Tab-separated table of C-alpha atoms in Angstrom:
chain	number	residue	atom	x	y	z
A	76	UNK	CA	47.755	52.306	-67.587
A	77	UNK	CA	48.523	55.969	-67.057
A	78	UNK	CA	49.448	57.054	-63.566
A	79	UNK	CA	47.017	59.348	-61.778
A	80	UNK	CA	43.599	58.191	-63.880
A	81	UNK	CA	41.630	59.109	-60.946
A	82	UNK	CA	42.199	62.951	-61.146
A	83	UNK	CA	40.087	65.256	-62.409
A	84	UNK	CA	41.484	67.916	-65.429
A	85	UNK	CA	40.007	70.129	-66.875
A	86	UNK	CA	39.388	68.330	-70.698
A	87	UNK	CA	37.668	64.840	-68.531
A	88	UNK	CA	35.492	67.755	-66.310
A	89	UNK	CA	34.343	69.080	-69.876
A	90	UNK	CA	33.942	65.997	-72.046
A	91	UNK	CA	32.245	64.457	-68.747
A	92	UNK	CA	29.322	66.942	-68.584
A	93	UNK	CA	28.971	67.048	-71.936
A	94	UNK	CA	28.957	63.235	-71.876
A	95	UNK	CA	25.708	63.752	-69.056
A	96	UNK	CA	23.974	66.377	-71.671
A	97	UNK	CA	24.065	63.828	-74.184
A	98	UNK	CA	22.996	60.884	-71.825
A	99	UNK	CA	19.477	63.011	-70.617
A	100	UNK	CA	18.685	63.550	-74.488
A	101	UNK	CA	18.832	59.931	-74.692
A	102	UNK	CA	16.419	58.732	-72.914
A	103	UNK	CA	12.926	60.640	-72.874
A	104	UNK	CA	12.260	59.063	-69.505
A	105	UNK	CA	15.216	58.699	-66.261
A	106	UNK	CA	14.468	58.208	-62.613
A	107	UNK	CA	17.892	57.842	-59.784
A	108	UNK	CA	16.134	56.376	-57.036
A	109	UNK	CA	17.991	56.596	-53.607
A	110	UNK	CA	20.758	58.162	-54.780
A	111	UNK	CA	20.710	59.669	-50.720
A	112	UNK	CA	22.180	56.095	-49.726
A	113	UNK	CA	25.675	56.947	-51.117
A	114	UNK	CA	27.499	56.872	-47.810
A	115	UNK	CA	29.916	60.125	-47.277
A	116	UNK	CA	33.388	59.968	-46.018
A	117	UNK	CA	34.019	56.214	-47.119
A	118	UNK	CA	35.707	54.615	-49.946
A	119	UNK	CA	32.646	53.711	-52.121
A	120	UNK	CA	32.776	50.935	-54.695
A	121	UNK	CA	29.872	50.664	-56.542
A	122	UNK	CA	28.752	47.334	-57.583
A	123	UNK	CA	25.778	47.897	-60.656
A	124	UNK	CA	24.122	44.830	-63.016
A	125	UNK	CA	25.751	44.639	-66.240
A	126	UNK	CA	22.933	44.593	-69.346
A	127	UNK	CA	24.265	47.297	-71.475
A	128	UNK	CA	28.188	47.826	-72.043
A	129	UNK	CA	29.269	51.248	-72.270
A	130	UNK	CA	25.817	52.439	-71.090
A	131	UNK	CA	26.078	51.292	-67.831
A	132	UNK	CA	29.075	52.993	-67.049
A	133	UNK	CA	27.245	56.488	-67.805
A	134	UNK	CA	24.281	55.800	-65.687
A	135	UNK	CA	26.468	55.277	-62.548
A	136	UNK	CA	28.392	58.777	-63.722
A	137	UNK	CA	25.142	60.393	-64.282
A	138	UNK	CA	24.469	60.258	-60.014
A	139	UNK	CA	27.786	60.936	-59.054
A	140	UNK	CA	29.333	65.080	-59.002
A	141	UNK	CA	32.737	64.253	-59.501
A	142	UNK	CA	34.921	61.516	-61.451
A	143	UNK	CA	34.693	57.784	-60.613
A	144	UNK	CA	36.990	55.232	-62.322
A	145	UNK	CA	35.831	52.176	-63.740
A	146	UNK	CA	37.103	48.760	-65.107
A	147	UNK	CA	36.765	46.974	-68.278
A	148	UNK	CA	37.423	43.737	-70.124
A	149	UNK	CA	41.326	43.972	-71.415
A	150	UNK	CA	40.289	42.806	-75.139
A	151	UNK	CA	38.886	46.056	-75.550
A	152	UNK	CA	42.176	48.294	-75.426
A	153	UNK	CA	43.983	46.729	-77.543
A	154	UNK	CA	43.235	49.166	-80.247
A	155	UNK	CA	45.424	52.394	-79.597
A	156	UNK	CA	42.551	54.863	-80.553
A	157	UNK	CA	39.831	52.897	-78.000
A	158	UNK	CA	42.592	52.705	-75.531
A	159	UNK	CA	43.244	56.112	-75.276
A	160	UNK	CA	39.277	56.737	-75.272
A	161	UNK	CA	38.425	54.288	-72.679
A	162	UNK	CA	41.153	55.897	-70.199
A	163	UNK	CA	40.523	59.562	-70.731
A	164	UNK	CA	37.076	58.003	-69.545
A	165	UNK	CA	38.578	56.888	-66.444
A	166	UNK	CA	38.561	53.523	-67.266
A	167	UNK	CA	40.585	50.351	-66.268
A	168	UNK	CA	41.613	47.115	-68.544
A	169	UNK	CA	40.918	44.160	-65.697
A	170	UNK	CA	42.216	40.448	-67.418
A	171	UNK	CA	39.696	37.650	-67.247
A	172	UNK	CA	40.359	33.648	-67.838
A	173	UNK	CA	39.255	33.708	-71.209
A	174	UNK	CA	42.813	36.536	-72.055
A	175	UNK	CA	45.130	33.759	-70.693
A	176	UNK	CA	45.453	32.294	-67.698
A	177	UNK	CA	49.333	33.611	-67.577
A	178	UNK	CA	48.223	36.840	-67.786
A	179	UNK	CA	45.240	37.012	-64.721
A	180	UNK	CA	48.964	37.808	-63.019
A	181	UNK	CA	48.576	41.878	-64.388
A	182	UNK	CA	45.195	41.997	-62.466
A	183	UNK	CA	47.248	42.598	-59.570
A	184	UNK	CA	48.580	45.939	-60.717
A	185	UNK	CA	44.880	46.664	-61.106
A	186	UNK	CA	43.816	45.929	-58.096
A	187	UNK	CA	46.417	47.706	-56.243
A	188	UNK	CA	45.874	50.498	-58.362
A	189	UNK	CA	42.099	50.612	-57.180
A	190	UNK	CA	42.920	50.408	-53.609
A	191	UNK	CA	44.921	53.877	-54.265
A	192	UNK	CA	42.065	55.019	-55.741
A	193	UNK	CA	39.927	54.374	-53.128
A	194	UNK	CA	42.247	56.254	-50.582
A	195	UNK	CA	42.071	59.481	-52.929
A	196	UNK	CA	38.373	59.229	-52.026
A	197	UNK	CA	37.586	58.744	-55.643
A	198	UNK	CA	34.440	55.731	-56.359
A	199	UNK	CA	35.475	52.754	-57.962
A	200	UNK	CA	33.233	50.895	-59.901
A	201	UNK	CA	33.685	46.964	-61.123
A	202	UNK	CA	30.819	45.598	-62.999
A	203	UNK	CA	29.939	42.843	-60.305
A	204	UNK	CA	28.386	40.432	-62.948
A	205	UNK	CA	31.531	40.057	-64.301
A	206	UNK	CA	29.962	40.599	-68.049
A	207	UNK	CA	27.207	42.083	-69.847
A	208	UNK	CA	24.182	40.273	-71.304
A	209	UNK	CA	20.843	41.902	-72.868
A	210	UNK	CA	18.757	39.814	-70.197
A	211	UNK	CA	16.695	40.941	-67.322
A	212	UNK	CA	18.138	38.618	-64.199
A	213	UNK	CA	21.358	37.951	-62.721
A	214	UNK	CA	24.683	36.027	-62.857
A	215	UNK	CA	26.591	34.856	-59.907
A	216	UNK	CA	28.692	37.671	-58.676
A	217	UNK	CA	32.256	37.980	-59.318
A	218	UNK	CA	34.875	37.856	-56.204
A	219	UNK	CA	37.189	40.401	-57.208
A	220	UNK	CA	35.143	43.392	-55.977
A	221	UNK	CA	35.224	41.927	-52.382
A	222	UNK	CA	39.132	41.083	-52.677
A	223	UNK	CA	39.683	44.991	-53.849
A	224	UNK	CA	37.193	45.900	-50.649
A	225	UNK	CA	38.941	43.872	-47.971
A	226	UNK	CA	42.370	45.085	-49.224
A	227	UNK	CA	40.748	49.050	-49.402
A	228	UNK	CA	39.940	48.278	-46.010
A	229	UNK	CA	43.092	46.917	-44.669
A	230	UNK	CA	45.187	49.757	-46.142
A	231	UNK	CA	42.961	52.249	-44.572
A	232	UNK	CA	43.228	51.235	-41.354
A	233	UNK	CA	40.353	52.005	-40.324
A	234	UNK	CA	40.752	56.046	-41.146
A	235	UNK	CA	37.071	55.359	-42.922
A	236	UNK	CA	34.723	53.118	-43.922
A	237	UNK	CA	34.395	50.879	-46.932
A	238	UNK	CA	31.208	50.506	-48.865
A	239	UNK	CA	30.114	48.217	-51.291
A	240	UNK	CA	26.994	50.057	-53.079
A	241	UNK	CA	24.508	47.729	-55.042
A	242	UNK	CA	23.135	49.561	-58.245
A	243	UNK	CA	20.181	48.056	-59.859
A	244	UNK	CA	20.496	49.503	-63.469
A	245	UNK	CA	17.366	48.892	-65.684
A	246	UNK	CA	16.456	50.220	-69.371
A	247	UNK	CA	13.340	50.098	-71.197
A	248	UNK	CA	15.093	48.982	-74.152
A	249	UNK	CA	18.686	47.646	-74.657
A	250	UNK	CA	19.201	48.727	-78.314
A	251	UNK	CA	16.914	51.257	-78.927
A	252	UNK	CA	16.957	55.794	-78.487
A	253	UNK	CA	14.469	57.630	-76.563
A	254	UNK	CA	13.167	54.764	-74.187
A	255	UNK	CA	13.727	54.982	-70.565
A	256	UNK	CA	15.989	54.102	-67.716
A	257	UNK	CA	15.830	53.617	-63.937
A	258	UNK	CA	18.513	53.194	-61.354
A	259	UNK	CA	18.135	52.594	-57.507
A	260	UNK	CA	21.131	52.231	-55.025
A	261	UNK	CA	20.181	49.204	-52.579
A	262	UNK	CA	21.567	49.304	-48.788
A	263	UNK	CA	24.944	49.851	-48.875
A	264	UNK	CA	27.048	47.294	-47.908
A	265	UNK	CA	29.641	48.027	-45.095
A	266	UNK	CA	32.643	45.920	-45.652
A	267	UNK	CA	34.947	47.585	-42.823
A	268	UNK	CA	31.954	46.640	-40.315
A	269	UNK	CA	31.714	43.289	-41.300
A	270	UNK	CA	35.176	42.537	-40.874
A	271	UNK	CA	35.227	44.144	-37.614
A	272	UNK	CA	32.153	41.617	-36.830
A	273	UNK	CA	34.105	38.797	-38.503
A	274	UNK	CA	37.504	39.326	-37.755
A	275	UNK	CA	38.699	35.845	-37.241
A	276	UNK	CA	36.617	34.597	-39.683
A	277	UNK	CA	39.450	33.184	-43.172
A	278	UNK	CA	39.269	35.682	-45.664
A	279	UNK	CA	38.202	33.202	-47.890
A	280	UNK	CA	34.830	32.526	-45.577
A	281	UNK	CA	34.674	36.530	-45.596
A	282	UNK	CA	34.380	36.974	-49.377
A	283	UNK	CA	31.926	34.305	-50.043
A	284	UNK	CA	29.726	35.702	-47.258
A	285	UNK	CA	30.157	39.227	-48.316
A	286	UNK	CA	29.032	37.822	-51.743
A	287	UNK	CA	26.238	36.012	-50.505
A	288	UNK	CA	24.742	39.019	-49.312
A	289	UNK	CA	25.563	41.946	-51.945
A	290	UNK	CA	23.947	39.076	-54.140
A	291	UNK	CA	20.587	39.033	-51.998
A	292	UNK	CA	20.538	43.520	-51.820
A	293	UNK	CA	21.182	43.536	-55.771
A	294	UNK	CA	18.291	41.264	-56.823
A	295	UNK	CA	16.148	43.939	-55.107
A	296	UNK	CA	16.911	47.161	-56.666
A	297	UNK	CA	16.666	45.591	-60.743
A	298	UNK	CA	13.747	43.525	-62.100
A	299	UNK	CA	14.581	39.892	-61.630
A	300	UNK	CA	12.580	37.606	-64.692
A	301	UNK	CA	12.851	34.200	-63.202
A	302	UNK	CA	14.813	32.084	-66.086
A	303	UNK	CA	13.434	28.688	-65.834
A	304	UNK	CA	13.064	27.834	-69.702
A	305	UNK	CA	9.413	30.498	-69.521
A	306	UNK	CA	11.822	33.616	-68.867
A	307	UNK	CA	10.537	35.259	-72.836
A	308	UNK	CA	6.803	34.090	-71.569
A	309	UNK	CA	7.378	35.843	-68.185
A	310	UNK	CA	8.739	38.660	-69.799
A	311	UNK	CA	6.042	38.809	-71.847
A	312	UNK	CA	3.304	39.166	-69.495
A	313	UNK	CA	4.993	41.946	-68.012
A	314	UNK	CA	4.951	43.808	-71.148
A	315	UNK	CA	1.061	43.040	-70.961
A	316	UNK	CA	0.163	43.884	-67.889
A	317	UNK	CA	2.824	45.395	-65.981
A	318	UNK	CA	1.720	49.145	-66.884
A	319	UNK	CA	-2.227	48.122	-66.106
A	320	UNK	CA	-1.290	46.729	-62.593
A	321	UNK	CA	1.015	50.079	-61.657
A	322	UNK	CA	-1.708	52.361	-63.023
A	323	UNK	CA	-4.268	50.248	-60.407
A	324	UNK	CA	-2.122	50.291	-57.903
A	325	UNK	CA	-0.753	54.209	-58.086
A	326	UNK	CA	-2.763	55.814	-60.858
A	327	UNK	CA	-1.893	57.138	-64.336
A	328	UNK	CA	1.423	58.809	-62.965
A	329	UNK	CA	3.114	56.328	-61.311
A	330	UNK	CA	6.796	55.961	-61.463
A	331	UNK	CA	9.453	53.613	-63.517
A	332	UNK	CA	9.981	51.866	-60.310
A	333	UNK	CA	5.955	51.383	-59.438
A	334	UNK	CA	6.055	50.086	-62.451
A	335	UNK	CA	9.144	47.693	-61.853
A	336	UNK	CA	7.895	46.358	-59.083
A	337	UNK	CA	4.079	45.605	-60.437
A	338	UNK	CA	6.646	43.693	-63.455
A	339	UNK	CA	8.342	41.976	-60.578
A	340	UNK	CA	4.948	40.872	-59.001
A	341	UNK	CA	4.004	40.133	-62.380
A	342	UNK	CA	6.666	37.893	-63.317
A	343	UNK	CA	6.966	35.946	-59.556
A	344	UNK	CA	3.455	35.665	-59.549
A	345	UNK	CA	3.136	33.761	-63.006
A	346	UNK	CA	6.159	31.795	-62.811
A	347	UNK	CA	4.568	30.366	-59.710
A	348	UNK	CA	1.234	30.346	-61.214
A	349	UNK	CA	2.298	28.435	-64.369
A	350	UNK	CA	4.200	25.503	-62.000
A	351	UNK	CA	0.983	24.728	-60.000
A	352	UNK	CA	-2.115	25.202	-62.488
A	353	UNK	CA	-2.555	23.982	-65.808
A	354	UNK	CA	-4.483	27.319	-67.221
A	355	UNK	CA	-1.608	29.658	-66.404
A	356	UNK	CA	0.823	26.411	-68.141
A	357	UNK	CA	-1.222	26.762	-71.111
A	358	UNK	CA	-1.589	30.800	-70.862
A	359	UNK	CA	2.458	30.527	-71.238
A	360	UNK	CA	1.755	28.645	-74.220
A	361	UNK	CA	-0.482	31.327	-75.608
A	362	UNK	CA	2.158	34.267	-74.691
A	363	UNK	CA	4.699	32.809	-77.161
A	364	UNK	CA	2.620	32.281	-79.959
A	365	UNK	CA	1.304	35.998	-78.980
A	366	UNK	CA	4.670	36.960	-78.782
A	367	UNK	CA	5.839	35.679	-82.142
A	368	UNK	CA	2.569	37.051	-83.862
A	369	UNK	CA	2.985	40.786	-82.541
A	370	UNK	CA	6.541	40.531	-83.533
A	371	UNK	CA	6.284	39.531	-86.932
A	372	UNK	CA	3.695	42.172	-87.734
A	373	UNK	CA	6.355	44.544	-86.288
A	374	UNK	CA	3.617	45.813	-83.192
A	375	UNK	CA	5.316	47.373	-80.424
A	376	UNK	CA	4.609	46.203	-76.288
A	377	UNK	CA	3.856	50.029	-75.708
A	378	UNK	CA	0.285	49.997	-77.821
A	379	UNK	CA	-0.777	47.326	-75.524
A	380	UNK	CA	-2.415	49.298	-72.660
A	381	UNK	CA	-4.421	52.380	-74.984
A	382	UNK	CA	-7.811	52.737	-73.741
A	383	UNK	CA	-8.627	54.459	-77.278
A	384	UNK	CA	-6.372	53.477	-80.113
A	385	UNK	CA	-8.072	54.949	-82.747
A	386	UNK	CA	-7.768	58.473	-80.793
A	387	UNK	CA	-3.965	57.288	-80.243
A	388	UNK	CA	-3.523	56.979	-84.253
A	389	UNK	CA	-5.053	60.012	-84.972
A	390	UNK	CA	-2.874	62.374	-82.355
A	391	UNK	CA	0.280	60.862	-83.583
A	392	UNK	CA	-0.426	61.312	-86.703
A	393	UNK	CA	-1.029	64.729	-86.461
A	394	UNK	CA	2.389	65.136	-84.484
A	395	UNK	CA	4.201	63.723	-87.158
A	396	UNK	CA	2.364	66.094	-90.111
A	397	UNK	CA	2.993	69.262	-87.461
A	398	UNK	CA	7.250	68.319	-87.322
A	399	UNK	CA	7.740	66.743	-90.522
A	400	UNK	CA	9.226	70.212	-91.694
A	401	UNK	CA	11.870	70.025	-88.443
A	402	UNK	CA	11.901	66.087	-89.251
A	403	UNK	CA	13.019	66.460	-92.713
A	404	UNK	CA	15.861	69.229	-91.331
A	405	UNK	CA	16.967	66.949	-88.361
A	406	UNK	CA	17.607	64.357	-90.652
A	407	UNK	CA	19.565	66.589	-92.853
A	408	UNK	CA	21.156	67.976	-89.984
A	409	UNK	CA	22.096	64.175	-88.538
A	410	UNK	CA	23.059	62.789	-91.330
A	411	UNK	CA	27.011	62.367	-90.710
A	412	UNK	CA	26.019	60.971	-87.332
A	413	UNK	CA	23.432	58.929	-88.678
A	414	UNK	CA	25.624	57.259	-91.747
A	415	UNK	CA	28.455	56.367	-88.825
A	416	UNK	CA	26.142	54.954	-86.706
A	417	UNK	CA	24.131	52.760	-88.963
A	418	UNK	CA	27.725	51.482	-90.487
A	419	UNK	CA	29.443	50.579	-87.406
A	420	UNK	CA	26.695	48.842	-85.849
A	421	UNK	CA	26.109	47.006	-89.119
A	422	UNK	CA	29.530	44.864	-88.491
A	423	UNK	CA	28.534	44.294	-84.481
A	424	UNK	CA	26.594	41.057	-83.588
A	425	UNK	CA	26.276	42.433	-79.932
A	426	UNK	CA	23.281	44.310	-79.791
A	427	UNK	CA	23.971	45.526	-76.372
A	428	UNK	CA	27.044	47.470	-77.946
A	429	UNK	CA	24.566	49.411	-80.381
A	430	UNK	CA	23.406	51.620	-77.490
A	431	UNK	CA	27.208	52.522	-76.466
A	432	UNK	CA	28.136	52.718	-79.760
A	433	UNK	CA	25.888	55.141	-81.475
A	434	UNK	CA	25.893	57.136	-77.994
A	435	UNK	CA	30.142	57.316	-78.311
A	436	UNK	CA	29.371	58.370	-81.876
A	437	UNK	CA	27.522	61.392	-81.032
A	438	UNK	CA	29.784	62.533	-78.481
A	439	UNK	CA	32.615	62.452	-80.497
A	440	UNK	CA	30.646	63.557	-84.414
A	441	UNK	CA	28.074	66.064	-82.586
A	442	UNK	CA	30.330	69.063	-81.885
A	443	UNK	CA	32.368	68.224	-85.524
A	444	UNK	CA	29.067	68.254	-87.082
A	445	UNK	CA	27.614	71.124	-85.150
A	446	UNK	CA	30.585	73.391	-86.610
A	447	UNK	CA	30.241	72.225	-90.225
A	448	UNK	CA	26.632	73.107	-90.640
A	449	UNK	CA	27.869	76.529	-88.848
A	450	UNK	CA	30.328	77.053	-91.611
A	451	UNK	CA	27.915	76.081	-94.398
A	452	UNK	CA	25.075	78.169	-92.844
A	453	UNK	CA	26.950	81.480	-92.275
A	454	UNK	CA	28.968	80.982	-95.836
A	455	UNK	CA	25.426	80.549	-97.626
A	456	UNK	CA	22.758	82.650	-96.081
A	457	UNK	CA	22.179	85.630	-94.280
A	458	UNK	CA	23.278	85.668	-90.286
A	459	UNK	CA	19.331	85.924	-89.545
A	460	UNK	CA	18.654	82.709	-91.400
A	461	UNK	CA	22.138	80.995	-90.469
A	462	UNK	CA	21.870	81.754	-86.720
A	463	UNK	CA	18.787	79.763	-86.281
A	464	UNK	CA	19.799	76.941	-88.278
A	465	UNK	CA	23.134	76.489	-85.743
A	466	UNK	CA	20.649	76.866	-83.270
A	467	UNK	CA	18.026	74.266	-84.157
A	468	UNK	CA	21.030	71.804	-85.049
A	469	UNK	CA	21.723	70.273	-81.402
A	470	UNK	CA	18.476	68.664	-80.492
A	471	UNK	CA	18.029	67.475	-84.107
A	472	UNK	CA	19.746	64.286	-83.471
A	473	UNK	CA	17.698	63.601	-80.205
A	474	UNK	CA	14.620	64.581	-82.147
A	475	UNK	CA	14.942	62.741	-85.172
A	476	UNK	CA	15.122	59.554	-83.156
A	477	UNK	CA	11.662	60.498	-81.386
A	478	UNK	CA	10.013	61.595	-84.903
A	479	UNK	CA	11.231	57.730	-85.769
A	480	UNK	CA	9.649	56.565	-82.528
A	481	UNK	CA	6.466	58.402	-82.918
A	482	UNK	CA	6.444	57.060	-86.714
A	483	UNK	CA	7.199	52.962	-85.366
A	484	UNK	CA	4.429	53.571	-82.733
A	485	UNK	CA	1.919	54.877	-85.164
A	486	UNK	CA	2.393	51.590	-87.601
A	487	UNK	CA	2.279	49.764	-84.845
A	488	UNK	CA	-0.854	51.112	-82.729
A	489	UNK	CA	-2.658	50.740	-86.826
A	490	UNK	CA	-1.617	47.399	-87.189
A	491	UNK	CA	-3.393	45.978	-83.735
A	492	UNK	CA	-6.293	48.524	-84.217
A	493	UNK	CA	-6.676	46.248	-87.267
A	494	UNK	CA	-5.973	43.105	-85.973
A	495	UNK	CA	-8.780	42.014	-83.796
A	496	UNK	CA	-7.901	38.063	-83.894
A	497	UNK	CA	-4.546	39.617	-81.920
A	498	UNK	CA	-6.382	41.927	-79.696
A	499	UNK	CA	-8.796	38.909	-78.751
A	500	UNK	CA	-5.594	36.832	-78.041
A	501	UNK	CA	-4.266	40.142	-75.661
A	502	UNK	CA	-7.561	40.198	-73.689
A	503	UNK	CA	-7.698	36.189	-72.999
A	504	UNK	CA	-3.952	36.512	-72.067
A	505	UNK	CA	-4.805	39.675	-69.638
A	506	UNK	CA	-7.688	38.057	-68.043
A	507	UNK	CA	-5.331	35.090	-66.789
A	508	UNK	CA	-2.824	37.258	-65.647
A	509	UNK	CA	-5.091	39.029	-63.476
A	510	UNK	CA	-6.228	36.072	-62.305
A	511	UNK	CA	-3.164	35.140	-60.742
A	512	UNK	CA	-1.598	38.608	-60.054
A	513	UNK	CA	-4.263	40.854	-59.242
């Protein structure tokens, strides 16, 4: 582990906001809610969900001004080439049962090391699921984040606060480009107060209490599907409704997190619903086989709510005829990108390393590829025609990915306009969702 990870050189300033660029192309749709929460002067440790690897780690960068320094499952580095990666990124390898229990022994390097990184006034941020998983609830949190609090706090004595920061991370897709994501910071958690409060309380009794409650202020700032064997059901219906009940409740622009919480409502509502009435038991029944239906004929959640879906089918497919020229080029222009991505994620069975994956991809190709087509161009053709094809090459990548979107969507809006047994089966499904959720 290299000494000083938490300082900030020039090369990790420049790959970092490059690294941010690349992260607002990727998602058509972002929204940092209550980002004012982040206490100032105090050692900050942020404490986010864990649904999408790499990902994650971004969307905590992507509020923050400076570095913050981050830890990560030890399997990971033991390639030379990710190692070195995954530290000029600032992060951490952190042991966990499953490496050995003879070596959990190294964590305490680690966890020294972030209690020196907290005095530099540099965030820290441990993943306080403990591991990832493509699933919209919550494990039990892990203890080591309150351990590396408690021992912050007793090496500052007391020269600041320390703050454990819940960081609800949400995505509107884990695998897929262009979609959306929303992140809220919940109250911050003052670890330095509560021992103050609790100061002859074991520290045993102090983690498990400082666990019980950064477990109750993280369950409010992501969407929480109650997992009860209905959780693809509950899901479901939020996929159904969720957008209708926001647009009631707020209108046609309401936010990502209007529409979280009318999904929250949503899912609460009908999980209650389906243990106390037999309808909304038999409505889950319906949702799967609606489910299954939709997804075999390859129709997407988001042509659900269309009030006209033959006027929807009609503007995208003019969209598509308009760019196809700039489509055709993107793809061209993507290509290297494009061929690396679609063979490394081939060999992963963890979809929720795609995202990281193809995102670490175009950090790393975009620039490479950027100068190749700026040799070809200028070696080929005129500066006036090479010029704007160096020009037009940056966004293609982003682009090409929405002209793909736009092209799923279309199918997908056509192949429900058609199906009117599956549009009957929506509407039945919608009318006993109201019924219960309003």
């Amino acid at each position: 582990m290299p000494k000083g990870i938490e300082i900030e050189n020039l090369p990790y300033k420049i790959g970092s906001n490059y690294m941010r660029k690349l992260f607002s192309s990727a998602y058509y749709r972002q929204e940092y809610v209550d980002t004012d929460k982040i206490p100032q002067d105090a050692a900050i440790i942020f404490g986010p969900n864990h649904s999408n690897a790499a990902i994650d780690a971004i969307a905590v960068m992507m509020i923050l001004h400076g570095p913050a320094v981050f830890v990560a499952r030890a399997d990971i580095f033991k390639s030379k080439f990710l190692a070195f990666l995954l530290n000029f990124c600032k992060i951490m390898p952190i042991m966990r049962m499953r490496d050995g229990y003879e070596n959990l022994s190294k964590n305490k390097e680690i966890m020294e090391e972030s209690v020196r990184i907290l005095n530099c006034n540099v965030p820290f941020c441990i993943f306080s699921e403990g591991t990832h998983r493509t699933i919209r609830n919550q494990l039990p949190i892990v203890k080591g984040m309150f351990r590396i609090a408690l021992q912050a706090n007793e090496s500052l004595e007391g020269a600041k606060d320390v703050y454990i920061l819940p960081y609800g991370i949400e995505y509107g897709s884990y695998n897929k480009y262009r979609t959306s994501i929303l992140t809220q910071i919940g109250e911050p958690l003052n670890v330095s107060a509560f021992v103050r409060e609790h100061a002859e309380m074991p520290v045993a009794e102090q983690i498990n209490e400082l666990r019980r409650e950064f477990d109750q202020r993280l369950r409010k700032v992501h969407l929480i599907v109650p997992n009860n064997g209905c959780y693809e059901e509950l899901y479901e219906c939020c996929l159904i409704e969720g957008e209708e009940l926001a647009e009631r409740r707020h209108g046609k622009k309401f936010s990502l997190l209007q529409r979280r919480e009318a999904n929250q409502h949503i899912a609460n509502s009908m999980e209650q619903a389906r243990l106390e009435h037999e309808d909304a038991q038999a409505c889950m029944e319906k949702v799967k086989a609606f489910e299954q239906a939709r997804k075999e004929q390859k129709i997407s959640a988001r042509s659900f709510n269309k009030k006209n879906r033959m006027l929807s089918i009609l503007t995208k497919l003019a969209m598509l005829i308009i760019t196809l020229p700039y489509a055709i080029f993107s793809t061209v222009a993507s290509s290297l990108i494009l061929i690396v991505n679609g063979l490394l994620t081939k060999k992963m069975k963890d979809i929720a390393f795609h995202n990281s994956a193809r995102f670490v991809i175009e950090w790393l190709l975009m620039p490479i590829s950027t100068i190749i087509i700026a040799i070809i161009a200028f070696c080929n053709f005129s500066w006036w025609i090479a010029l704007p094809i160096v020009l037009l090459t940056p966004p293609a990548h982003a682009f090409i990915h929405s002209y793909a979107k736009t092209a799923r969507l279309l199918r997908s809006d056509f192949g429900l306009y058609r199906n009117k047994a599956l549009l009957n089966q929506l509407e039945e499904i919608r009318q006993t969702i109201v019924k219960y959720c309003g």
